Amino acid sequence: MGLDIFQYSFIVRGLEAGIIVALIAPLIGIFLVLRRYSLIADTLAHVSLVGVALGLLLGLNPILTAIAITVIASLGIERLRVSKRVYGESALALFLSGSLALAIIILGLAKGFNTNLFNYLFGSIVTVTNGDIYVIAVLAFIVLVSLSLFYKELVYITFDEESAQVNGIRTHLINMVLIMLAALTVSLSIPIVGVLLISALLVIPVLIALQLKTSFAKTIFYAEIISLFSVIAGIVISFYLNLATGGTIVLVMLIIFVVITFIKKR
Amino acid sequence: MSPVDHTQNIIEVENVFFSYGQCDVLKDITLTIHKGDYLGLVGPNGSGKTTLIKVILGLLKPRRGLIRLFGDDIKDFQNWHKISYVPQKTISFEVGFPATVKEVVLMGRYGRRGMFHKVTAEDRKKTEEALKEVNMWNFRDCLIGELSGGQQRRVFIARALASQPEVIFLDEPTVGIDKTNQEELYAILRKLNKDMDLTLVMVSHDIEKIVQETMHIACIDRTLVCHASPEDFLKDSPLQNILGYNIKMIHHRH
């Protein structure tokens, strides 16, 4: 096969963006999964589609509009959840279907039902520009720094929110931070796996690492390895077999999940 | 001969009301907890014991009334590291939360360390001391979910200890634990109260043990029914009707 894969600059850009996203996705994912918030990733992904649609309508970079809309909506979701006026998962369902409806209308107005939209729905590393990589890298850096600043507090509220609050942890603030970081991560992941598969990127590597039943720190470490391996393998395999990249990445993850679960069961 | 000033009020609850929607759960509760106390909080199911604790800890907001912690109104209270909480159960680890015993106990240090500050060698030392205090140091690298109920309780007490509190609230710490482990747990609590001068507030439905172990008993049935020493608590026969116990059969240890 040789090295001819690297002759294509779009593959190199895709790998760069993919590796960055693969690094941060499980770091957010572990807190979402353990707090039973997995559905938040999917909800935010649908919200991000509104941002993409707006970007297409206004002729702006859809990733940037997606980031703006998703972060704003994430704060709304958190407020609705805390107010307890609706059940937690119902709040998510509300935002998920509502944003999809809005996205469809805006896309209609933008005459956006074309192949361009498909790239955002299903991911397409071909469309990643050097500018996108710059945006992804900067925002990923912000997510990483925020996570390391709030790591202790995130771990504590994930394990036992009430005790954390009694111990003086500002749980409302930390919850806000977590959902905003999740919103950023979701928006960054759009070019790699597309809106419809983003939650897999956040959730599956963590689910695999949890099968290994080890400490918190090691679970994060394993999830990182699995995530990086799956994204790189997915991009390379999809290139040589001419498959859709997002789908290939998620299938690689699922295969690892099945294999590890099978081994652990025996 | 303990040097603890047992007259110092550390927790004052004055005329506190709490309701979920239209339903009054706590009515006009006034209760003072002194430094060095070992208070047992008893009452029938649904009497508001856990709710009262959560109101005192600031997890729930009372509809009316005043709560003072270490002399400060709860709204202005800053020194939350002085207070630790051992909740009845945390759902998160039942399905295999990926945390070792040491990681769990270290969490107890996080509030004291404060935001944006890294965990230090002192935090690790206090974690080790707390785990040794409850005889769980040998289990430090086990996953929390792999331990028995009694062992998990001891780890949570260690987490509470790690923040070097002055008072620990425990909500039904012995539920679902066999007799031997219960005895061990009570022995640890006695040691914390007597040797380390920690104030303990324990919710329990096990009247017999509460009478034997604690210094004061507060009986709650939405209102405060009585706040008495175990001896007086045993004499107060109307309580039998509320608690549905024949408390005359119980003997006080002290």
PDB file of C-alpha atoms in Angstrom, chain B:
ATOM      1  CA  MET B   1     -11.938  14.159  80.279  1.00  0.00           C
ATOM      2  CA  SER B   2     -12.447  15.743  76.985  1.00  0.00           C
ATOM      3  CA  PRO B   3     -11.343  19.341  76.451  1.00  0.00           C
ATOM      4  CA  VAL B   4     -14.231  19.907  74.060  1.00  0.00           C
ATOM      5  CA  ASP B   5     -16.529  22.786  74.931  1.00  0.00           C
ATOM      6  CA  HIS B   6     -19.854  20.988  74.800  1.00  0.00           C
ATOM      7  CA  THR B   7     -21.757  24.207  75.344  1.00  0.00           C
ATOM      8  CA  GLN B   8     -20.643  25.768  72.067  1.00  0.00           C
ATOM      9  CA  ASN B   9     -23.500  25.813  69.561  1.00  0.00           C
ATOM     10  CA  ILE B  10     -22.274  24.753  66.163  1.00  0.00           C
ATOM     11  CA  ILE B  11     -25.600  24.158  64.457  1.00  0.00           C
ATOM     12  CA  GLU B  12     -28.748  26.101  65.244  1.00  0.00           C
ATOM     13  CA  VAL B  13     -32.055  25.405  63.562  1.00  0.00           C
ATOM     14  CA  GLU B  14     -34.813  27.890  64.418  1.00  0.00           C
ATOM     15  CA  ASN B  15     -38.485  27.509  63.480  1.00  0.00           C
ATOM     16  CA  VAL B  16     -37.686  25.795  60.195  1.00  0.00           C
ATOM     17  CA  PHE B  17     -40.498  24.847  57.821  1.00  0.00           C
ATOM     18  CA  PHE B  18     -39.978  22.876  54.641  1.00  0.00           C
ATOM     19  CA  SER B  19     -42.522  21.738  52.082  1.00  0.00           C
ATOM     20  CA  TYR B  20     -42.535  19.852  48.819  1.00  0.00           C
ATOM     21  CA  GLY B  21     -45.241  21.698  46.895  1.00  0.00           C
ATOM     22  CA  GLN B  22     -48.313  21.893  49.142  1.00  0.00           C
ATOM     23  CA  CYS B  23     -47.142  19.197  51.503  1.00  0.00           C
ATOM     24  CA  ASP B  24     -45.434  20.267  54.731  1.00  0.00           C
ATOM     25  CA  VAL B  25     -42.554  17.929  55.431  1.00  0.00           C
ATOM     26  CA  LEU B  26     -40.981  19.849  58.299  1.00  0.00           C
ATOM     27  CA  LYS B  27     -43.038  22.011  60.651  1.00  0.00           C
ATOM     28  CA  ASP B  28     -41.535  24.523  63.018  1.00  0.00           C
ATOM     29  CA  ILE B  29     -38.373  22.612  63.900  1.00  0.00           C
ATOM     30  CA  THR B  30     -36.022  24.156  66.431  1.00  0.00           C
ATOM     31  CA  LEU B  31     -32.898  22.211  67.299  1.00  0.00           C
ATOM     32  CA  THR B  32     -29.425  23.042  68.552  1.00  0.00           C
ATOM     33  CA  ILE B  33     -26.389  20.838  68.110  1.00  0.00           C
ATOM     34  CA  HIS B  34     -23.386  21.455  70.353  1.00  0.00           C
ATOM     35  CA  LYS B  35     -19.742  20.834  69.694  1.00  0.00           C
ATOM     36  CA  GLY B  36     -18.794  17.270  70.494  1.00  0.00           C
ATOM     37  CA  ASP B  37     -22.381  16.016  70.456  1.00  0.00           C
ATOM     38  CA  TYR B  38     -23.292  12.594  69.157  1.00  0.00           C
ATOM     39  CA  LEU B  39     -26.885  13.115  68.065  1.00  0.00           C
ATOM     40  CA  GLY B  40     -29.176  10.384  66.867  1.00  0.00           C
ATOM     41  CA  LEU B  41     -32.010  11.517  64.626  1.00  0.00           C
ATOM     42  CA  VAL B  42     -34.901   9.054  64.759  1.00  0.00           C
ATOM     43  CA  GLY B  43     -38.471   8.986  63.547  1.00  0.00           C
ATOM     44  CA  PRO B  44     -40.867   6.871  61.519  1.00  0.00           C
ATOM     45  CA  ASN B  45     -40.563   6.462  57.761  1.00  0.00           C
ATOM     46  CA  GLY B  46     -41.355   9.659  55.907  1.00  0.00           C
ATOM     47  CA  SER B  47     -40.989  11.735  59.073  1.00  0.00           C
ATOM     48  CA  GLY B  48     -38.561  14.151  57.435  1.00  0.00           C
ATOM     49  CA  LYS B  49     -35.263  12.997  58.980  1.00  0.00           C
ATOM     50  CA  THR B  50     -33.318  13.064  55.719  1.00  0.00           C
ATOM     51  CA  THR B  51     -35.077  16.264  54.653  1.00  0.00           C
ATOM     52  CA  LEU B  52     -34.012  17.969  57.881  1.00  0.00           C
ATOM     53  CA  ILE B  53     -30.399  16.958  57.306  1.00  0.00           C
ATOM     54  CA  LYS B  54     -30.523  18.221  53.720  1.00  0.00           C
ATOM     55  CA  VAL B  55     -31.976  21.533  54.877  1.00  0.00           C
ATOM     56  CA  ILE B  56     -29.219  21.926  57.466  1.00  0.00           C
ATOM     57  CA  LEU B  57     -26.614  21.080  54.809  1.00  0.00           C
ATOM     58  CA  GLY B  58     -28.025  23.663  52.408  1.00  0.00           C
ATOM     59  CA  LEU B  59     -29.050  21.036  49.830  1.00  0.00           C
ATOM     60  CA  LEU B  60     -32.691  22.065  50.273  1.00  0.00           C
ATOM     61  CA  LYS B  61     -33.973  25.567  51.002  1.00  0.00           C
ATOM     62  CA  PRO B  62     -36.405  25.923  53.908  1.00  0.00           C
ATOM     63  CA  ARG B  63     -39.681  27.724  53.263  1.00  0.00           C
ATOM     64  CA  ARG B  64     -39.308  29.588  56.538  1.00  0.00           C
ATOM     65  CA  GLY B  65     -36.926  29.697  59.454  1.00  0.00           C
ATOM     66  CA  LEU B  66     -33.298  30.254  60.231  1.00  0.00           C
ATOM     67  CA  ILE B  67     -30.248  28.011  60.088  1.00  0.00           C
ATOM     68  CA  ARG B  68     -26.948  29.025  61.597  1.00  0.00           C
ATOM     69  CA  LEU B  69     -23.773  27.022  61.051  1.00  0.00           C
ATOM     70  CA  PHE B  70     -20.854  27.801  63.358  1.00  0.00           C
ATOM     71  CA  GLY B  71     -22.552  31.093  64.233  1.00  0.00           C
ATOM     72  CA  ASP B  72     -23.082  32.267  60.637  1.00  0.00           C
ATOM     73  CA  ASP B  73     -26.375  32.389  58.798  1.00  0.00           C
ATOM     74  CA  ILE B  74     -26.307  29.527  56.272  1.00  0.00           C
ATOM     75  CA  LYS B  75     -26.496  32.069  53.407  1.00  0.00           C
ATOM     76  CA  ASP B  76     -23.224  33.670  54.520  1.00  0.00           C
ATOM     77  CA  PHE B  77     -21.517  30.460  55.611  1.00  0.00           C
ATOM     78  CA  GLN B  78     -18.213  29.887  53.845  1.00  0.00           C
ATOM     79  CA  ASN B  79     -16.366  27.198  55.790  1.00  0.00           C
ATOM     80  CA  TRP B  80     -18.113  24.239  54.225  1.00  0.00           C
ATOM     81  CA  HIS B  81     -15.045  22.063  54.725  1.00  0.00           C
ATOM     82  CA  LYS B  82     -15.973  21.988  58.426  1.00  0.00           C
ATOM     83  CA  ILE B  83     -18.990  19.886  57.497  1.00  0.00           C
ATOM     84  CA  SER B  84     -18.980  16.436  55.925  1.00  0.00           C
ATOM     85  CA  TYR B  85     -21.838  14.331  54.700  1.00  0.00           C
ATOM     86  CA  VAL B  86     -22.159  10.587  54.316  1.00  0.00           C
ATOM     87  CA  PRO B  87     -25.302  10.176  52.197  1.00  0.00           C
ATOM     88  CA  GLN B  88     -27.521   7.136  52.418  1.00  0.00           C
ATOM     89  CA  LYS B  89     -26.525   5.927  49.018  1.00  0.00           C
ATOM     90  CA  THR B  90     -24.844   7.185  45.948  1.00  0.00           C
ATOM     91  CA  ILE B  91     -26.343   5.595  42.875  1.00  0.00           C
ATOM     92  CA  SER B  92     -23.328   6.274  40.707  1.00  0.00           C
ATOM     93  CA  PHE B  93     -21.032   3.500  41.905  1.00  0.00           C
ATOM     94  CA  GLU B  94     -23.608   0.729  42.034  1.00  0.00           C
ATOM     95  CA  VAL B  95     -23.090   0.009  38.372  1.00  0.00           C
ATOM     96  CA  GLY B  96     -19.332   0.020  38.531  1.00  0.00           C
ATOM     97  CA  PHE B  97     -18.169   3.601  38.819  1.00  0.00           C
ATOM     98  CA  PRO B  98     -14.518   3.527  37.774  1.00  0.00           C
ATOM     99  CA  ALA B  99     -12.917   4.851  40.937  1.00  0.00           C
ATOM    100  CA  THR B 100     -10.566   3.250  43.409  1.00  0.00           C
ATOM    101  CA  VAL B 101     -11.003   3.582  47.158  1.00  0.00           C
ATOM    102  CA  LYS B 102      -8.096   6.020  47.241  1.00  0.00           C
ATOM    103  CA  GLU B 103      -9.609   8.150  44.466  1.00  0.00           C
ATOM    104  CA  VAL B 104     -12.935   8.289  46.323  1.00  0.00           C
ATOM    105  CA  VAL B 105     -11.376   9.377  49.617  1.00  0.00           C
ATOM    106  CA  LEU B 106      -9.196  11.959  47.899  1.00  0.00           C
ATOM    107  CA  MET B 107     -12.430  13.652  46.731  1.00  0.00           C
ATOM    108  CA  GLY B 108     -12.992  14.609  50.353  1.00  0.00           C
ATOM    109  CA  ARG B 109      -9.987  16.923  50.011  1.00  0.00           C
ATOM    110  CA  TYR B 110     -11.235  18.727  46.906  1.00  0.00           C
ATOM    111  CA  GLY B 111     -13.519  21.209  48.661  1.00  0.00           C
ATOM    112  CA  ARG B 112     -10.815  22.149  51.133  1.00  0.00           C
ATOM    113  CA  ARG B 113      -8.210  22.538  48.406  1.00  0.00           C
ATOM    114  CA  GLY B 114     -10.427  24.924  46.446  1.00  0.00           C
ATOM    115  CA  MET B 115     -10.942  25.556  42.769  1.00  0.00           C
ATOM    116  CA  PHE B 116      -7.927  25.834  40.443  1.00  0.00           C
ATOM    117  CA  HIS B 117      -5.604  24.267  43.033  1.00  0.00           C
ATOM    118  CA  LYS B 118      -3.804  21.029  42.397  1.00  0.00           C
ATOM    119  CA  VAL B 119      -3.924  18.083  44.762  1.00  0.00           C
ATOM    120  CA  THR B 120      -0.882  18.174  47.041  1.00  0.00           C
ATOM    121  CA  ALA B 121       1.209  15.712  49.025  1.00  0.00           C
ATOM    122  CA  GLU B 122      -0.691  16.827  52.129  1.00  0.00           C
ATOM    123  CA  ASP B 123      -3.974  15.782  50.477  1.00  0.00           C
ATOM    124  CA  ARG B 124      -2.529  12.338  49.792  1.00  0.00           C
ATOM    125  CA  LYS B 125      -1.284  12.084  53.367  1.00  0.00           C
ATOM    126  CA  LYS B 126      -4.686  13.016  54.818  1.00  0.00           C
ATOM    127  CA  THR B 127      -6.292  10.469  52.488  1.00  0.00           C
ATOM    128  CA  GLU B 128      -3.973   7.782  53.801  1.00  0.00           C
ATOM    129  CA  GLU B 129      -4.619   8.765  57.430  1.00  0.00           C
ATOM    130  CA  ALA B 130      -8.392   8.742  56.915  1.00  0.00           C
ATOM    131  CA  LEU B 131      -8.280   5.298  55.290  1.00  0.00           C
ATOM    132  CA  LYS B 132      -6.164   3.919  58.128  1.00  0.00           C
ATOM    133  CA  GLU B 133      -8.592   5.402  60.653  1.00  0.00           C
ATOM    134  CA  VAL B 134     -11.395   3.210  59.234  1.00  0.00           C
ATOM    135  CA  ASN B 135      -9.130   0.187  58.616  1.00  0.00           C
ATOM    136  CA  MET B 136      -9.482   0.346  54.852  1.00  0.00           C
ATOM    137  CA  TRP B 137      -5.936   1.286  53.789  1.00  0.00           C
ATOM    138  CA  ASN B 138      -5.288  -2.263  52.559  1.00  0.00           C
ATOM    139  CA  PHE B 139      -8.175  -1.862  50.117  1.00  0.00           C
ATOM    140  CA  ARG B 140      -6.911   1.439  48.709  1.00  0.00           C
ATOM    141  CA  ASP B 141      -6.494   0.187  45.133  1.00  0.00           C
ATOM    142  CA  CYS B 142      -9.779  -1.743  44.964  1.00  0.00           C
ATOM    143  CA  LEU B 143     -12.657  -0.354  42.956  1.00  0.00           C
ATOM    144  CA  ILE B 144     -15.362   1.099  45.168  1.00  0.00           C
ATOM    145  CA  GLY B 145     -18.034  -1.041  43.489  1.00  0.00           C
ATOM    146  CA  GLU B 146     -16.168  -4.272  44.326  1.00  0.00           C
ATOM    147  CA  LEU B 147     -16.438  -3.734  48.083  1.00  0.00           C
ATOM    148  CA  SER B 148     -19.163  -4.981  50.418  1.00  0.00           C
ATOM    149  CA  GLY B 149     -21.763  -2.553  51.735  1.00  0.00           C
ATOM    150  CA  GLY B 150     -20.015  -2.254  55.097  1.00  0.00           C
ATOM    151  CA  GLN B 151     -16.651  -1.594  53.478  1.00  0.00           C
ATOM    152  CA  GLN B 152     -18.174   1.042  51.204  1.00  0.00           C
ATOM    153  CA  ARG B 153     -19.660   2.824  54.244  1.00  0.00           C
ATOM    154  CA  ARG B 154     -16.227   2.889  55.868  1.00  0.00           C
ATOM    155  CA  VAL B 155     -14.725   4.358  52.722  1.00  0.00           C
ATOM    156  CA  PHE B 156     -17.377   7.090  52.721  1.00  0.00           C
ATOM    157  CA  ILE B 157     -16.644   7.823  56.359  1.00  0.00           C
ATOM    158  CA  ALA B 158     -12.965   8.071  55.391  1.00  0.00           C
ATOM    159  CA  ARG B 159     -13.893  10.501  52.620  1.00  0.00           C
ATOM    160  CA  ALA B 160     -15.834  12.551  55.158  1.00  0.00           C
ATOM    161  CA  LEU B 161     -12.823  12.470  57.498  1.00  0.00           C
ATOM    162  CA  ALA B 162     -10.345  13.446  54.812  1.00  0.00           C
ATOM    163  CA  SER B 163     -11.705  16.975  54.659  1.00  0.00           C
ATOM    164  CA  GLN B 164     -10.867  17.332  58.382  1.00  0.00           C
ATOM    165  CA  PRO B 165     -14.386  18.370  59.346  1.00  0.00           C
ATOM    166  CA  GLU B 166     -15.736  19.325  62.747  1.00  0.00           C
ATOM    167  CA  VAL B 167     -19.088  17.707  62.211  1.00  0.00           C
ATOM    168  CA  ILE B 168     -20.157  14.698  60.143  1.00  0.00           C
ATOM    169  CA  PHE B 169     -23.752  13.992  59.105  1.00  0.00           C
ATOM    170  CA  LEU B 170     -24.514  10.343  58.420  1.00  0.00           C
ATOM    171  CA  ASP B 171     -27.758   9.223  56.805  1.00  0.00           C
ATOM    172  CA  GLU B 172     -28.636   5.647  57.774  1.00  0.00           C
ATOM    173  CA  PRO B 173     -25.030   4.458  57.722  1.00  0.00           C
ATOM    174  CA  THR B 174     -25.871   0.883  58.695  1.00  0.00           C
ATOM    175  CA  VAL B 175     -28.683   0.115  56.266  1.00  0.00           C
ATOM    176  CA  GLY B 176     -28.133  -3.134  54.419  1.00  0.00           C
ATOM    177  CA  ILE B 177     -25.065  -4.116  56.442  1.00  0.00           C
ATOM    178  CA  ASP B 178     -24.710  -7.326  58.462  1.00  0.00           C
ATOM    179  CA  LYS B 179     -24.437  -7.267  62.268  1.00  0.00           C
ATOM    180  CA  THR B 180     -20.657  -7.740  62.490  1.00  0.00           C
ATOM    181  CA  ASN B 181     -19.989  -4.901  60.087  1.00  0.00           C
ATOM    182  CA  GLN B 182     -22.522  -2.734  61.901  1.00  0.00           C
ATOM    183  CA  GLU B 183     -20.673  -3.240  65.185  1.00  0.00           C
ATOM    184  CA  GLU B 184     -17.410  -2.308  63.514  1.00  0.00           C
ATOM    185  CA  LEU B 185     -18.983   0.812  62.053  1.00  0.00           C
ATOM    186  CA  TYR B 186     -20.391   1.904  65.408  1.00  0.00           C
ATOM    187  CA  ALA B 187     -16.980   1.321  66.993  1.00  0.00           C
ATOM    188  CA  ILE B 188     -15.408   3.622  64.406  1.00  0.00           C
ATOM    189  CA  LEU B 189     -18.042   6.294  65.034  1.00  0.00           C
ATOM    190  CA  ARG B 190     -17.490   6.050  68.816  1.00  0.00           C
ATOM    191  CA  LYS B 191     -13.774   6.549  68.244  1.00  0.00           C
ATOM    192  CA  LEU B 192     -14.370   9.605  66.026  1.00  0.00           C
ATOM    193  CA  ASN B 193     -16.646  11.171  68.621  1.00  0.00           C
ATOM    194  CA  LYS B 194     -14.683  10.315  71.775  1.00  0.00           C
ATOM    195  CA  ASP B 195     -11.055  10.325  70.646  1.00  0.00           C
ATOM    196  CA  MET B 196     -11.154  12.824  67.791  1.00  0.00           C
ATOM    197  CA  ASP B 197     -13.811  15.108  69.344  1.00  0.00           C
ATOM    198  CA  LEU B 198     -15.869  15.102  66.156  1.00  0.00           C
ATOM    199  CA  THR B 199     -19.509  16.087  66.328  1.00  0.00           C
ATOM    200  CA  LEU B 200     -21.707  13.389  64.797  1.00  0.00           C
ATOM    201  CA  VAL B 201     -25.291  13.591  63.609  1.00  0.00           C
ATOM    202  CA  MET B 202     -26.710  10.246  62.571  1.00  0.00           C
ATOM    203  CA  VAL B 203     -30.076   9.466  61.040  1.00  0.00           C
ATOM    204  CA  SER B 204     -31.191   5.965  61.875  1.00  0.00           C
ATOM    205  CA  HIS B 205     -34.252   3.818  62.257  1.00  0.00           C
ATOM    206  CA  ASP B 206     -32.395   1.439  64.553  1.00  0.00           C
ATOM    207  CA  ILE B 207     -33.684   2.858  67.864  1.00  0.00           C
ATOM    208  CA  GLU B 208     -31.944   0.198  69.891  1.00  0.00           C
ATOM    209  CA  LYS B 209     -28.492   1.101  68.609  1.00  0.00           C
ATOM    210  CA  ILE B 210     -29.170   4.828  68.720  1.00  0.00           C
ATOM    211  CA  VAL B 211     -30.094   4.567  72.394  1.00  0.00           C
ATOM    212  CA  GLN B 212     -26.928   2.599  73.093  1.00  0.00           C
ATOM    213  CA  GLU B 213     -24.529   4.655  71.029  1.00  0.00           C
ATOM    214  CA  THR B 214     -25.507   8.320  71.069  1.00  0.00           C
ATOM    215  CA  MET B 215     -25.481  11.096  73.661  1.00  0.00           C
ATOM    216  CA  HIS B 216     -28.677  12.807  72.560  1.00  0.00           C
ATOM    217  CA  ILE B 217     -31.693  11.715  70.608  1.00  0.00           C
ATOM    218  CA  ALA B 218     -33.922  13.949  68.544  1.00  0.00           C
ATOM    219  CA  CYS B 219     -37.160  12.330  67.532  1.00  0.00           C
ATOM    220  CA  ILE B 220     -38.833  13.809  64.500  1.00  0.00           C
ATOM    221  CA  ASP B 221     -42.258  13.294  63.050  1.00  0.00           C
ATOM    222  CA  ARG B 222     -42.510  16.359  60.799  1.00  0.00           C
ATOM    223  CA  THR B 223     -42.192  18.348  64.013  1.00  0.00           C
ATOM    224  CA  LEU B 224     -39.612  17.823  66.716  1.00  0.00           C
ATOM    225  CA  VAL B 225     -41.293  15.364  69.087  1.00  0.00           C
ATOM    226  CA  CYS B 226     -38.506  15.315  71.627  1.00  0.00           C
ATOM    227  CA  HIS B 227     -34.827  16.106  72.059  1.00  0.00           C
ATOM    228  CA  ALA B 228     -33.500  14.238  75.046  1.00  0.00           C
ATOM    229  CA  SER B 229     -30.768  12.079  76.489  1.00  0.00           C
ATOM    230  CA  PRO B 230     -31.170   8.370  75.791  1.00  0.00           C
ATOM    231  CA  GLU B 231     -32.292   7.804  79.408  1.00  0.00           C
ATOM    232  CA  ASP B 232     -35.067  10.376  79.175  1.00  0.00           C
ATOM    233  CA  PHE B 233     -35.935   9.172  75.695  1.00  0.00           C
ATOM    234  CA  LEU B 234     -36.617   5.698  77.126  1.00  0.00           C
ATOM    235  CA  LYS B 235     -38.830   7.127  79.867  1.00  0.00           C
ATOM    236  CA  ASP B 236     -40.953   9.106  77.440  1.00  0.00           C
ATOM    237  CA  SER B 237     -43.612   6.525  76.701  1.00  0.00           C
ATOM    238  CA  PRO B 238     -45.762   8.497  74.161  1.00  0.00           C
ATOM    239  CA  LEU B 239     -42.961   7.914  71.688  1.00  0.00           C
ATOM    240  CA  GLN B 240     -43.932   4.296  71.471  1.00  0.00           C
ATOM    241  CA  ASN B 241     -47.049   5.230  69.557  1.00  0.00           C
ATOM    242  CA  ILE B 242     -45.159   7.301  67.032  1.00  0.00           C
ATOM    243  CA  LEU B 243     -42.289   4.945  66.463  1.00  0.00           C
ATOM    244  CA  GLY B 244     -44.292   1.774  66.793  1.00  0.00           C
ATOM    245  CA  TYR B 245     -41.628   0.308  69.036  1.00  0.00           C
ATOM    246  CA  ASN B 246     -41.731  -1.124  72.472  1.00  0.00           C
ATOM    247  CA  ILE B 247     -38.857   1.066  73.577  1.00  0.00           C
ATOM    248  CA  LYS B 248     -39.168  -0.043  77.216  1.00  0.00           C
ATOM    249  CA  MET B 249     -37.372  -3.216  76.150  1.00  0.00           C
ATOM    250  CA  ILE B 250     -34.269  -1.328  75.174  1.00  0.00           C
ATOM    251  CA  HIS B 251     -31.480  -0.823  77.654  1.00  0.00           C
ATOM    252  CA  HIS B 252     -29.106   2.052  77.612  1.00  0.00           C
ATOM    253  CA  ARG B 253     -25.445   1.150  77.623  1.00  0.00           C
ATOM    254  CA  HIS B 254     -23.900   4.175  79.373  1.00  0.00           C
TER     255      HIS B 254
END
